[in-house]
Structure formats: structure tokens, C-alpha cells
XYZ file of C-alpha atoms in Angstrom:
466
model
C 1.427 20.620 -9.731
C -1.599 19.219 -7.881
C -2.878 17.740 -11.141
C 0.534 16.169 -11.819
C 0.635 14.606 -8.337
C -2.923 13.240 -8.658
C -2.163 11.780 -12.102
C 0.994 10.135 -10.704
C -1.028 8.547 -7.892
C -3.800 7.372 -10.216
C -1.260 5.748 -12.532
C 0.339 4.114 -9.507
C -3.027 2.780 -8.298
C -3.684 1.429 -11.799
C -0.364 -0.449 -11.794
C -1.148 -1.813 -8.313
C -4.519 -3.107 -9.581
C -2.902 -4.803 -12.573
C 0.128 -6.346 -10.848
C -1.034 -9.830 -11.899
C -0.907 -8.649 -15.540
C 2.122 -6.334 -15.631
C 4.191 -8.398 -13.134
C 5.478 -5.120 -11.680
C 5.785 -5.488 -7.921
C 3.154 -3.293 -6.244
C 5.502 -2.476 -3.350
C 7.926 -0.937 -5.847
C 5.135 1.084 -7.471
C 3.819 2.319 -4.115
C 7.261 3.418 -2.920
C 8.000 5.155 -6.228
C 4.718 7.100 -6.136
C 5.078 7.981 -2.467
C 8.639 9.282 -2.761
C 8.159 11.213 -5.990
C 4.881 12.660 -4.777
C 6.709 14.311 -1.899
C 9.513 15.443 -4.218
C 6.960 17.195 -6.455
C 5.320 18.694 -3.370
C 8.599 20.201 -2.190
C 9.235 21.667 -5.648
C 6.229 23.968 -5.230
C 6.278 24.027 -1.430
C 5.706 27.805 -1.045
C 2.329 27.585 -2.838
C 0.939 24.802 -0.624
C 2.364 26.242 2.587
C 0.990 29.732 1.922
C -2.478 28.449 0.980
C -2.988 25.524 3.380
C -0.586 26.178 6.285
C -0.368 29.958 6.383
C -1.060 30.451 10.105
C 1.296 27.689 11.220
C 4.028 28.840 8.867
C 3.827 32.451 10.073
C 4.191 31.267 13.675
C 7.141 29.054 12.654
C 8.753 31.884 10.696
C 8.747 34.334 13.601
C 11.685 36.685 13.108
C 13.312 34.544 10.417
C 13.584 35.808 6.852
C 11.273 34.198 4.310
C 13.191 31.919 1.928
C 12.911 28.609 0.136
C 15.158 27.106 2.807
C 12.770 28.096 5.626
C 9.784 26.750 3.647
C 11.534 23.420 3.169
C 12.502 23.372 6.831
C 8.861 23.928 7.817
C 7.742 21.124 5.485
C 10.319 18.758 6.953
C 9.609 19.573 10.612
C 5.876 20.314 10.659
C 4.322 18.594 7.641
C 6.350 15.550 6.632
C 7.495 14.637 10.151
C 3.961 14.246 11.508
C 2.980 11.894 8.672
C 6.135 9.785 8.711
C 6.039 9.423 12.506
C 2.692 7.658 12.349
C 3.706 5.467 9.410
C 7.016 4.391 10.930
C 5.246 3.581 14.205
C 3.133 1.014 12.374
C 6.143 -0.259 10.402
C 7.985 -0.815 13.683
C 4.971 -2.726 15.007
C 4.949 -4.996 11.944
C 8.708 -5.627 12.191
C 8.282 -6.522 15.869
C 5.486 -8.991 15.169
C 7.660 -10.543 12.446
C 10.377 -11.114 15.081
C 7.772 -12.635 17.428
C 6.697 -15.039 14.672
C 10.341 -16.067 14.179
C 10.731 -16.877 17.908
C 7.476 -18.872 17.890
C 8.578 -20.772 14.806
C 11.914 -21.654 16.467
C 10.015 -23.202 19.365
C 7.755 -25.367 17.203
C 4.559 -23.438 17.904
C 3.338 -23.728 14.329
C 4.043 -27.470 14.334
C 1.552 -27.585 17.203
C -1.030 -25.920 14.948
C -0.336 -28.554 12.276
C -1.023 -31.315 14.806
C -4.295 -29.671 15.834
C -5.464 -29.398 12.218
C -4.445 -32.926 11.204
C -7.452 -35.192 10.701
C -8.723 -37.588 8.056
C -12.143 -35.955 8.356
C -12.309 -33.021 5.986
C -14.725 -31.106 8.218
C -12.420 -31.306 11.233
C -9.489 -30.006 9.169
C -11.632 -27.302 7.528
C -12.903 -25.870 10.801
C -9.582 -26.189 12.605
C -7.749 -24.400 9.775
C -10.407 -21.675 9.747
C -10.349 -21.328 13.541
C -6.548 -21.217 13.771
C -6.342 -18.732 10.876
C -9.044 -16.528 12.384
C -7.444 -16.556 15.836
C -3.880 -16.105 14.604
C -4.845 -13.179 12.400
C -6.588 -11.440 15.306
C -3.126 -11.030 16.854
C -0.738 -10.902 13.895
C -1.178 -9.159 10.554
C -3.245 -11.176 8.086
C -0.440 -11.750 5.556
C 1.847 -13.312 8.163
C -1.040 -15.414 9.473
C -2.024 -16.529 5.963
C 1.521 -17.532 4.983
C 1.988 -19.458 8.261
C -1.319 -21.301 7.851
C -0.655 -22.027 4.170
C 2.616 -23.665 5.260
C 0.716 -25.660 7.893
C -1.829 -26.786 5.281
C 0.936 -27.708 2.864
C 2.447 -30.005 5.512
C -0.869 -31.838 5.800
C -2.586 -32.218 2.412
C -1.283 -33.933 -0.736
C -4.096 -33.282 -3.221
C -3.616 -29.998 -5.082
C -7.321 -29.233 -5.620
C -8.009 -29.814 -1.939
C -5.163 -27.439 -1.034
C -6.632 -24.762 -3.331
C -10.002 -24.922 -1.556
C -8.459 -25.061 1.907
C -6.139 -22.201 0.964
C -9.147 -20.061 -0.004
C -10.666 -20.768 3.431
C -7.403 -19.653 5.062
C -7.345 -16.407 3.052
C -10.941 -15.582 4.006
C -10.460 -16.487 7.676
C -7.241 -14.474 8.044
C -8.728 -11.374 6.434
C -11.900 -11.555 8.535
C -9.965 -12.379 11.697
C -7.657 -9.428 11.146
C -10.459 -6.892 10.776
C -12.138 -7.290 14.175
C -9.195 -6.333 16.423
C -7.144 -3.148 16.337
C -3.887 -5.135 16.136
C -4.972 -7.693 13.531
C -4.527 -5.685 10.344
C -2.554 -2.628 9.254
C -5.792 -0.827 8.352
C -7.452 -1.421 11.740
C -4.157 -0.499 13.440
C -4.130 2.753 11.471
C -7.766 3.517 12.356
C -6.923 2.971 16.032
C -3.696 5.010 16.112
C -5.460 7.904 14.352
C -7.969 8.045 17.189
C -10.996 6.957 15.162
C -11.844 3.914 17.348
C -11.204 2.461 20.780
C -10.163 -1.220 21.029
C -13.094 -2.521 23.118
C -15.815 -0.783 21.129
C -14.202 -1.757 17.834
C -13.993 -5.448 18.705
C -17.510 -5.530 20.175
C -18.932 -4.011 16.970
C -17.092 -6.262 14.490
C -16.515 -9.651 16.135
C -19.922 -11.110 15.157
C -19.886 -9.726 11.570
C -16.334 -11.049 11.126
C -17.364 -14.472 12.442
C -20.324 -14.712 10.055
C -18.181 -13.503 7.143
C -15.865 -16.444 7.926
C -18.348 -19.188 8.843
C -20.670 -18.887 5.824
C -18.060 -19.177 3.024
C -16.084 -21.750 5.053
C -19.145 -24.012 5.288
C -20.010 -23.580 1.584
C -16.436 -24.241 0.444
C -16.128 -27.211 2.818
C -19.050 -28.876 1.048
C -16.933 -29.074 -2.110
C -14.342 -31.237 -0.350
C -14.563 -35.051 -0.082
C -15.365 -36.683 3.255
C -11.711 -37.667 3.762
C -8.663 -35.651 2.735
C -5.539 -37.000 1.068
C -3.030 -36.416 3.870
C 0.751 -36.586 3.837
C 2.537 -38.924 6.184
C 3.209 -37.299 9.533
C 6.717 -35.902 9.825
C 8.607 -33.809 12.366
C 10.105 -30.524 11.218
C 13.896 -30.376 11.692
C 15.254 -27.048 12.931
C 18.872 -27.780 13.838
C 19.520 -29.523 17.152
C 15.878 -29.706 18.199
C 16.196 -33.161 19.770
C 12.801 -32.664 21.352
C 10.665 -29.547 21.588
C 8.294 -30.388 24.406
C 4.553 -29.855 24.110
C 4.533 -27.649 27.225
C 7.207 -25.459 25.623
C 5.157 -25.022 22.446
C 2.023 -24.125 24.429
C 3.892 -21.742 26.745
C 5.578 -19.819 23.945
C 2.382 -19.642 21.893
C 0.484 -18.343 24.917
C 3.144 -15.725 25.705
C 3.397 -14.571 22.088
C -0.280 -14.432 21.157
C -1.581 -13.577 24.617
C 1.059 -10.908 25.074
C -0.090 -9.069 21.947
C -3.554 -8.718 23.493
C -1.815 -6.616 26.149
C -0.790 -4.005 23.557
C -4.088 -2.000 23.622
C -3.942 -1.944 27.431
C -0.308 -0.784 27.268
C -1.335 2.017 24.915
C -4.241 3.072 27.133
C -2.070 3.141 30.278
C 0.993 4.853 28.832
C -0.270 6.632 25.672
C 2.971 5.463 24.036
C 2.994 4.032 20.476
C 1.691 0.433 20.161
C 5.012 -0.819 18.804
C 6.590 -0.223 22.233
C 4.027 -2.596 23.747
C 4.858 -5.166 21.067
C 8.584 -4.705 21.794
C 7.821 -5.353 25.472
C 6.139 -8.638 24.499
C 9.093 -9.545 22.259
C 11.538 -8.848 25.112
C 9.664 -11.151 27.488
C 9.412 -13.811 24.789
C 13.151 -13.681 24.088
C 14.056 -13.933 27.779
C 11.824 -16.991 28.209
C 13.244 -18.456 24.988
C 16.797 -18.069 26.307
C 15.875 -19.732 29.605
C 14.004 -22.787 28.291
C 16.504 -23.381 25.451
C 19.598 -22.689 27.568
C 20.827 -26.281 27.544
C 20.773 -26.456 23.743
C 22.273 -22.982 23.357
C 25.258 -23.926 25.586
C 25.694 -27.439 24.167
C 28.492 -28.576 21.843
C 25.981 -28.489 18.990
C 24.265 -25.147 19.564
C 20.664 -24.609 18.653
C 20.285 -23.261 15.133
C 16.930 -22.093 13.912
C 15.300 -22.805 10.597
C 14.277 -19.350 9.322
C 11.457 -19.236 6.802
C 12.880 -16.887 4.191
C 9.710 -16.854 2.067
C 7.663 -15.648 5.038
C 10.153 -12.884 5.817
C 10.275 -11.836 2.152
C 6.471 -11.630 1.850
C 6.105 -9.658 5.069
C 8.897 -7.225 4.140
C 7.199 -6.621 0.798
C 3.923 -5.930 2.582
C 5.647 -3.481 4.947
C 7.270 -1.610 2.052
C 3.944 -1.534 0.229
C 2.183 -0.093 3.281
C 4.888 2.553 3.682
C 4.631 3.575 0.022
C 0.829 3.730 0.084
C 0.899 5.692 3.325
C 3.261 8.269 1.815
C 1.083 8.479 -1.316
C -2.144 9.031 0.624
C -0.496 11.590 2.908
C 0.657 13.656 -0.052
C -2.887 13.592 -1.484
C -4.102 14.954 1.860
C -1.521 17.739 1.806
C -2.424 18.914 -1.711
C -6.149 18.944 -0.837
C -7.205 16.118 -3.180
C -8.759 14.062 -0.370
C -10.915 17.013 0.661
C -12.342 17.201 -2.868
C -13.124 13.463 -2.742
C -14.860 13.893 0.635
C -16.948 16.781 -0.712
C -17.967 14.730 -3.761
C -18.975 11.746 -1.579
C -20.966 14.023 0.733
C -22.827 15.581 -2.179
C -23.533 12.587 -4.429
C -23.488 9.518 -2.146
C -24.171 10.761 1.384
C -24.695 7.252 2.768
C -22.034 5.334 4.669
C -23.478 1.918 3.763
C -23.271 2.725 0.045
C -19.761 4.101 0.596
C -18.720 0.860 2.305
C -20.261 -1.262 -0.476
C -18.416 0.734 -3.138
C -15.163 0.499 -1.188
C -15.553 -3.260 -0.692
C -16.373 -3.839 -4.369
C -13.369 -1.819 -5.545
C -11.214 -3.660 -2.966
C -11.804 -6.865 -4.915
C -9.727 -5.585 -7.839
C -7.491 -3.123 -6.016
C -5.446 -3.996 -2.969
C -7.680 -3.485 0.075
C -4.859 -1.965 2.160
C -4.398 0.875 -0.342
C -8.119 1.491 -0.607
C -8.937 1.367 3.103
C -6.031 3.695 3.951
C -7.408 6.085 1.340
C -10.898 5.746 2.827
C -9.606 6.443 6.326
C -7.837 9.578 5.101
C -10.831 11.116 3.289
C -12.558 12.251 6.466
C -11.216 13.606 9.763
C -12.345 12.176 13.084
C -14.994 14.556 14.399
C -14.935 15.524 18.050
C -17.619 16.492 20.539
C -18.678 19.358 18.325
C -20.379 16.717 16.139
C -23.194 16.530 18.725
C -26.329 18.036 17.235
C -25.201 17.375 13.670
C -26.994 15.106 11.220
C -26.979 11.326 11.612
C -24.696 11.091 8.594
C -22.064 13.328 10.214
C -22.353 11.377 13.480
C -20.845 8.408 11.579
C -17.452 10.155 11.580
C -17.068 10.691 15.325
C -14.851 8.425 17.419
C -16.239 4.849 17.199
C -18.606 5.985 14.430
C -20.099 3.551 11.938
C -17.924 4.768 9.073
C -14.669 3.570 10.638
C -16.138 0.131 11.361
C -17.696 -0.333 7.929
C -14.700 0.647 5.815
C -12.391 -1.791 7.614
C -14.998 -4.585 7.541
C -15.923 -4.052 3.884
C -12.324 -3.512 2.846
C -11.112 -6.759 4.432
C -14.089 -8.934 3.424
C -14.636 -7.290 0.033
C -10.941 -7.724 -0.696
C -11.530 -11.498 -0.572
C -13.959 -11.410 -3.513
C -10.919 -11.855 -5.757
C -7.455 -13.138 -4.843
C -5.860 -9.956 -6.225
C -7.755 -7.838 -3.695
C -5.576 -8.701 -0.689
C -1.986 -9.667 0.063
C -3.004 -13.044 1.513
C -4.763 -13.845 -1.784
C -1.556 -13.090 -3.681
C 0.263 -15.487 -1.353
C -2.289 -18.189 -2.197
C -1.892 -17.559 -5.935
C 1.883 -17.978 -5.638
C 1.772 -20.979 -3.293
C -0.918 -23.062 -5.038
C -1.051 -21.634 -8.588
C -4.612 -20.409 -8.046
C -5.964 -18.443 -11.029
C -8.412 -15.561 -10.884
C -10.939 -17.442 -13.021
C -10.849 -20.537 -10.804
C -11.334 -18.308 -7.761
C -14.315 -16.503 -9.345
C -15.948 -19.819 -10.259
C -15.521 -21.529 -6.894
C -15.095 -18.859 -4.198
C -16.360 -15.354 -5.089
C -20.116 -15.958 -4.733
C -19.604 -17.578 -1.317
C -17.546 -14.624 -0.064
C -20.192 -12.220 -1.409
C -22.927 -14.011 0.547
C -20.803 -13.925 3.709
C -20.098 -10.211 3.204
C -23.786 -9.285 2.875
C -24.639 -11.376 5.938
C -21.825 -9.657 7.867
C -23.212 -6.217 6.952
C -26.671 -7.320 8.080
C -25.285 -8.600 11.388
C -23.360 -5.353 11.873
C -26.530 -3.332 11.308
C -28.426 -5.391 13.919
C -25.590 -5.233 16.462
C -25.182 -1.493 15.962
C -28.963 -0.938 16.245
C -29.234 -2.730 19.580
C -25.965 -1.359 21.003
C -27.027 2.184 20.291
């Protein structure tokens, strides 16, 4: 049955890689593989429980009679529950941030970003779009940030070729911005919640590499743009009875939403409760303030009605379902022992974390980086204090070890080598009809240079910090 489960997952990964060819939604594939993987696991549950969980099962069994029902009960309570608890915690976090984005959008916060990025000078617009994308993605997930910034760009620029180049900058900046904070990307969030990194150390190690991975391709792509952009005429977004959303209101809500999310790691450290509860706390404060400052419009004869961006919600929900499916798929590979075989093979034939990160980043360009990084995180356990005295290679897998930094950095940056390597790239392909061949011709080499520079910067930072 292990072989059948592995074959199912490999076929699923193949379909995920070729979504742009088969037109089969990767979220659907991931969910199918994840669910049926667990169904197959339950079918031969006694074999896996007796070989991999014998001690725990005997303690659970106690005075109960051995039966298929007790095996399934043990799987549900002690095997599946631990995996799904961690996955649903991250799903809840993503749903909460989606609600925060909706509140910010209702208060015109993203219109404020459009005003900041609006300039006839192409360089001003390029750097403002990159800066806003980088900063937004450090707080929100990179798909949400990319879709928001692509909408902002679309409000500004008329010329399609210029939008394609600017859109590529947004994709790169959101992916790099998401990888240097523990709340900026589902992969870094997963690394953090699994105890592999601490927020301060993680950000200190990756902020400079992420900046260089953004600045270098942004500068090189910006050189392909004319001195002045073809801008649309300035217009005010209409969102129901929004007679006038004041500038102070936009700034206040943006500060509360984005600044509040920076409180989440502190909340986790103080309470040891899941990060999504900290995000819910931020959402609660944001909603209370929203009710207070919009009270007059809410109680007026023409109540305030918000303009909800359905495309943004649809894209984010797809990403959440995809993450859930991939998480279930990877967890089942852990339970059948396949990930242990992969770890043993990597230890024997590669035995170098920099080569591992390069391979992972290269494969991320053709396979969704979320799926690959989650798989990379799950190959190795986080080693504890007993790792002291071990080889330098094994020291890379302790808490805040190099391995956890490099796989998230290489996965996020390497995933930008092609638009099919990340969810933000797919959003760009849909929004601006960007083709893979156009992206390879104009963008890939620039991202590759930025990636290698980022790895070099990481090596220097790590050398001096240690």
C-alpha cells in the first residue's frame, strides 16, 4: 500500500506541475490526493500502527480488546488529529488575514497605496510598487499581496507591456517579502509553528537576502521600461456611500491592520496559543475601530455598503484549499515512512544543505513552491539540544539552523524563476496574459542573478552572526 500511496502522490505532483497544460485546478488535485491518501492509509491501518506506532498504540489500547475499530480510533485521535490541528491552525490564520484585507479595502487603504505609487516617472512607480509589495507581503500572505498590488497597478497603467513588466516586479517583491517574516508566507508560518525557527532570528537572517533578491531584478526589469509610463486618468473608487474616506482614516486602518499583524509573534511568545488567535485579536480591534469611525454612514438612510473583490477572495480560497490538500498529502507520506527514505537518500548522496536548497529552488520554478517547501520542511525533524557535538551538517537542522532558512528563501525566490512556480505568478498570468516563454525571455535571468546574490548575502550574514 505504501507504493500505491507514493505513486498517487507523485501523479498528483505531476498534475500540479502541469496545471498550465492540463488546465486541471491544482487545488482540486491536492485535495483529491490528500483525502484519498488518508483513505488508503486507513485501509491498512493495522500494518502502519503496529510497525511505526507500536508503543503508543499499546499504551492507548490498555485493557481494550484489539480490533479494527480501536486501530481506526487510534489513527483518528493520535495520528490524524495531530496533523490536521496544525494545518487547520494555519488555514484559520489565512482566513483571518483575508477578513482583515476586506476591512482595509472597505476603508480605502489600497486606494492610498495607488496614490503613493502614481507617478509619471517610471522609476518612482517601479520602486514604490516594489516597496509596497515587499512590505505588504511581509504581513499578509504573498498571493493576497500580489493580487492587491496587481489591482493597484491596473488602476494606474494603460500600456499592456508596461503592466506585464511591472506585474513581474510585483510577483518577485511579494514572494521575497513574504519569505523573511514568519507571518508573510504559508511556508515560513509552517516552519515557525513547527518549532524550527524563532521570529527574531528568522527575520534577522533573511531580511538582507530577501532585499537583494528583490532589488537586483527590480532594477534590471525597470531598465526595460520607458522614462515615463502611460498612466490612466486618476479616478476615485466607488464603494457604496463612501462620500469621503478621509486620508487619516486610511492611514489609521492601514496602521492598525498591518502593524497589528506584527504583534502576532509576540502574542504567540507570551501565550503559546496558536498564531491565528493573535490574528483574530487584530481583526477584532480592526472591526471595532471600523464600526466607530464609519458609524455615521452605517446609521444613515443610505447605509454603507462595501465593494467586495470577489476575484481576490476566490484566488485566496483556492490557495487555502491547495495548502490544505498539500499538507494532508505530505503528512500521509510522513506516516508511511516515505519522507524518512528521502531524508536518508539526501544524507547519503547530497549531504550539503546549500546544494539541497539549490535543487529545491530549481525544482520550485516548475513545481509550485508551496508544495515543494512543505515537503522539504517535512523531510527532517527539528533536532534538539542533543544535536550538540554532532557534525556541522547535522547542526543545520537544529532550531534556527541554516536548513530552515535556506529552503524557505530558495523556495520563494526560486519559485519566481518561472510564473508557474508560485501562486502569485499564476495570478499574473491570468491578469495580464503573461506567457511562460515571455517570462523566460524577459524575467528569468534577472531573478536567477538576484537569487544567487541573495544566497551569497545569506552566507556572509550567517558567517558573521555565528
